[in-house]
Amino acid sequence: QDTVALVPAAGRGERLGPGAPKSLRHLGGEPLVVHAVRRLATASSVAAVVVAAPPGASETVRELLAPVVMTAELIVVEGGDTRQASVAAALAAAPGHCDIVLVHDAARALAPPELADAVAAAVRDGHPAVVPVLPVVDTVRQVTASGSSTIDREALRLVQTPQGFSRSVLAKAHAECDDALTDDAGLVERLGLPVHTVPGHPNALKVTRPFDLVVASAVLAAEGG
Ligand code: CTP
Ligand code: MG
């Protein structure tokens, strides 16, 4: 129980289409953020969860999550204009006793607790930055103004969350880098530190477009039995 999980959940979900902020949209009768936080809070390494809620929705999110988080401390803050700002706000509110920090997208609502524990364990083993990855199954083609060419997919990986960091490294990465990146490992990489990879999980898919909700519903149904 040395780990705090930060959950950026403040995005609008524009690619999902009109409606509530994405983390409050429902999957199998519950908001995405409830699914995501329940699984994190169940992970045996996780002592605390800090959620960056959509602007104006902190109280709503706190009320949704209070009955769900029994085995970890729950903190809810307001998120920012960018994912990076939301992670920074959550990090600032993280309890001081946690040396390992996971950052997990609310949009990856069905990532299993075992994945969070595996990432945290790799940080504990001495890797300052850890990302779960999956192999690329499609053939990948790079398109430029002058034409297109196949890229060797053997060397490529798709990056998921939860990503794990030693707290000091994540704090330094956020303090020193203000480039607009889509994940936190990218910030750590800018510091010149190595990013370790562990096997990801198909259930950690990110709900981005309406099609992903269809897939996630099927995953949830399969989980239930
Ligand atoms: N996120 C956040 N604060 C923001 C933007 C994003 O906390 N200002 C979070 C989202 O809530 C999500 C995660 O970062 O859990 C990954 O972002 P993404 O999948 O891009 O979600 P959205 O930004 O909500 O979606 P879109 O880009 O389609 O608007
Ligand atoms: Mg986004």
XYZ file of C-alpha atoms and ligand atoms in Angstrom:
255
model
C 0.000 0.000 0.000
C 2.659 2.468 -1.134
C 0.863 3.686 -4.238
C -1.455 6.557 -5.137
C -3.489 6.389 -8.346
C -4.205 9.668 -10.142
C -7.241 9.527 -12.419
C -7.571 12.255 -15.059
C -11.335 12.363 -15.649
C -11.873 15.995 -16.641
C -12.034 15.643 -20.426
C -15.076 16.626 -22.448
C -15.131 13.523 -24.611
C -15.612 15.408 -27.862
C -14.859 12.387 -30.024
C -17.574 10.441 -28.208
C -20.108 12.990 -29.417
C -22.520 15.344 -27.645
C -23.468 14.603 -24.044
C -22.055 14.692 -20.530
C -18.270 14.761 -19.933
C -16.896 11.363 -20.976
C -16.030 10.120 -17.488
C -19.680 10.615 -16.445
C -21.102 8.774 -19.451
C -22.574 5.400 -18.587
C -21.395 1.909 -19.405
C -23.602 -0.924 -18.150
C -25.520 1.491 -15.903
C -22.525 3.148 -14.228
C -20.338 6.132 -15.158
C -16.937 5.323 -16.695
C -15.149 6.986 -13.766
C -16.916 4.651 -11.304
C -15.743 1.586 -13.240
C -12.193 2.915 -13.451
C -11.878 3.928 -9.796
C -13.501 0.751 -8.442
C -10.884 -1.353 -10.212
C -7.980 0.842 -9.068
C -9.196 0.923 -5.476
C -9.354 -2.885 -5.520
C -5.686 -3.194 -6.513
C -3.735 -4.347 -3.469
C -0.903 -1.828 -3.993
C -3.219 1.209 -4.117
C -3.627 3.165 -0.852
C -5.231 6.302 -2.299
C -7.050 7.477 -5.415
C -7.060 11.114 -6.566
C -9.623 11.927 -9.248
C -9.420 15.072 -11.421
C -13.120 15.742 -12.032
C -14.706 17.729 -14.859
C -15.012 21.464 -14.086
C -17.976 22.026 -11.769
C -18.515 18.289 -11.182
C -16.209 17.621 -8.204
C -19.087 17.198 -5.749
C -21.006 14.932 -8.141
C -17.927 12.760 -8.638
C -17.256 12.606 -4.894
C -20.829 11.455 -4.256
C -20.621 8.854 -7.019
C -17.345 7.432 -5.731
C -17.713 7.578 -1.943
C -19.755 4.343 -1.772
C -17.396 2.611 -4.231
C -14.002 3.266 -2.631
C -13.895 1.228 0.580
C -10.290 0.089 0.765
C -8.454 3.251 -0.286
C -8.430 6.956 0.554
C -10.474 9.024 -1.932
C -9.597 12.587 -2.954
C -11.416 14.542 -5.662
C -10.035 17.739 -7.213
C -11.128 19.824 -10.168
C -9.283 19.023 -13.406
C -7.711 21.495 -15.836
C -7.952 22.534 -19.478
C -5.573 19.819 -20.671
C -4.931 16.259 -19.548
C -1.516 17.364 -18.341
C -3.060 20.115 -16.186
C -5.532 17.604 -14.749
C -2.722 15.186 -13.832
C -0.740 18.046 -12.257
C -3.767 19.074 -10.156
C -4.220 15.492 -8.960
C -0.513 15.088 -8.214
C -0.561 18.242 -6.080
C -3.317 16.678 -3.937
C -1.708 13.227 -3.593
C -1.003 12.048 -0.011
C 2.655 12.502 0.898
C 3.264 8.945 2.107
C 2.869 7.376 -1.351
C 6.204 7.007 -3.198
C 4.744 5.313 -6.251
C 2.292 7.162 -8.481
C 0.026 5.566 -11.071
C -1.660 7.752 -13.679
C -4.753 6.142 -15.170
C -7.275 7.528 -17.676
C -10.890 7.311 -16.503
C -11.574 6.538 -20.173
C -9.755 3.177 -19.736
C -12.573 2.216 -17.418
C -12.162 -1.562 -17.515
C -8.412 -1.919 -16.931
C -8.093 -4.793 -14.429
C -6.666 -4.211 -10.904
C -3.929 -6.752 -11.677
C -2.571 -4.413 -14.347
C -2.251 -1.575 -11.809
C -0.460 -3.929 -9.413
C 1.913 -5.158 -12.143
C 2.843 -1.597 -13.132
C 3.330 -0.542 -9.490
C 5.489 -3.643 -8.887
C 7.781 -2.708 -11.775
C 8.256 0.778 -10.299
C 8.961 -0.808 -6.906
C 11.577 -2.988 -8.610
C 13.488 0.152 -9.567
C 12.067 1.379 -12.873
C 11.326 5.111 -12.533
C 8.757 5.062 -15.365
C 6.631 2.107 -16.480
C 4.034 1.813 -19.244
C 1.790 -1.115 -20.207
C 1.969 -1.819 -23.936
C 0.361 -4.067 -26.528
C 1.809 -5.256 -29.834
C 0.481 -3.690 -33.026
C -1.576 -6.232 -34.935
C -2.360 -4.220 -38.056
C 0.121 -3.483 -40.800
C 1.219 0.146 -40.386
C 1.836 2.526 -43.269
C 3.404 5.973 -43.049
C 1.887 8.522 -45.381
C 3.774 11.642 -46.481
C 3.312 14.268 -49.191
C 5.588 12.261 -51.489
C 3.929 8.858 -51.060
C 3.675 6.090 -48.493
C 5.733 3.244 -47.061
C 5.254 0.326 -44.673
C 6.688 0.669 -41.153
C 8.059 -2.442 -39.437
C 5.389 -3.113 -36.822
C 7.592 -5.556 -34.888
C 9.267 -2.605 -33.160
C 6.020 -0.739 -32.434
C 3.801 -0.896 -29.332
C 0.482 0.680 -28.370
C 0.660 2.468 -25.024
C -2.006 2.126 -22.335
C -2.550 3.294 -18.772
C -2.118 2.875 -15.807
C 1.405 4.226 -16.201
C 3.617 4.108 -13.117
C 6.303 6.438 -11.790
C 8.462 7.084 -8.819
C 6.852 10.163 -7.352
C 9.940 12.372 -7.582
C 10.414 11.564 -11.267
C 6.803 12.356 -12.174
C 6.915 15.607 -10.180
C 10.136 16.646 -11.949
C 8.714 15.732 -15.354
C 5.628 17.852 -14.751
C 7.657 20.745 -13.347
C 10.143 20.852 -16.217
C 8.142 19.969 -19.313
C 5.205 21.922 -20.627
C 4.995 20.371 -24.076
C 1.541 19.172 -24.990
C 1.924 15.400 -24.813
C -0.772 12.757 -24.578
C 0.820 10.796 -21.743
C 3.085 11.151 -18.732
C 5.763 8.692 -19.810
C 6.417 11.064 -22.727
C 7.242 13.822 -20.223
C 9.629 11.536 -18.318
C 11.297 10.580 -21.587
C 11.985 14.294 -22.208
C 14.062 14.249 -19.014
C 16.250 11.623 -20.664
C 15.076 8.805 -18.374
C 14.317 5.298 -19.623
C 10.681 4.161 -19.868
C 10.192 0.473 -19.005
C 7.428 -1.517 -20.686
C 5.270 -4.303 -19.230
C 2.565 -6.322 -20.995
C -0.696 -4.402 -21.286
C -4.214 -5.844 -21.207
C -6.913 -5.788 -23.909
C -9.546 -4.758 -21.317
C -7.582 -1.529 -20.745
C -8.856 -0.192 -24.075
C -9.585 3.538 -24.119
C -13.155 4.634 -24.749
C -12.629 7.350 -27.338
C -15.325 6.971 -30.017
C -18.864 5.535 -29.890
C -17.583 2.219 -31.291
C -15.350 1.811 -28.226
C -18.421 1.934 -25.956
C -19.858 -0.985 -27.909
C -16.653 -2.976 -27.393
C -16.405 -1.987 -23.720
C -20.020 -3.079 -23.119
C -19.162 -6.502 -24.489
C -16.022 -6.693 -22.323
C -18.058 -5.733 -19.253
C -20.711 -8.332 -20.043
C -18.027 -11.003 -20.483
C -16.437 -9.982 -17.150
C -19.754 -10.511 -15.376
C -19.819 -14.136 -16.248
N -8.570 14.446 -19.455
C -8.543 15.276 -18.324
N -8.514 16.642 -18.484
C -8.548 17.187 -19.712
C -8.561 16.360 -20.872
C -8.563 14.974 -20.704
O -8.537 14.787 -17.203
N -8.561 18.518 -19.816
C -8.657 12.986 -19.269
C -9.932 12.412 -19.867
O -11.027 12.589 -18.958
C -9.563 10.965 -20.112
C -8.037 11.020 -20.327
O -7.611 12.324 -19.928
O -9.857 10.125 -19.011
C -7.669 10.729 -21.777
O -8.145 11.763 -22.606
P -9.097 11.555 -23.868
O -9.344 10.120 -24.110
O -8.590 12.429 -24.956
O -10.485 12.135 -23.279
P -11.203 13.490 -23.659
O -10.212 14.593 -23.740
O -12.336 13.619 -22.698
O -11.811 13.148 -25.101
P -11.704 14.027 -26.454
O -10.229 14.248 -26.692
O -12.382 13.191 -27.488
O -12.449 15.316 -26.148
Mg -8.659 14.541 -25.240
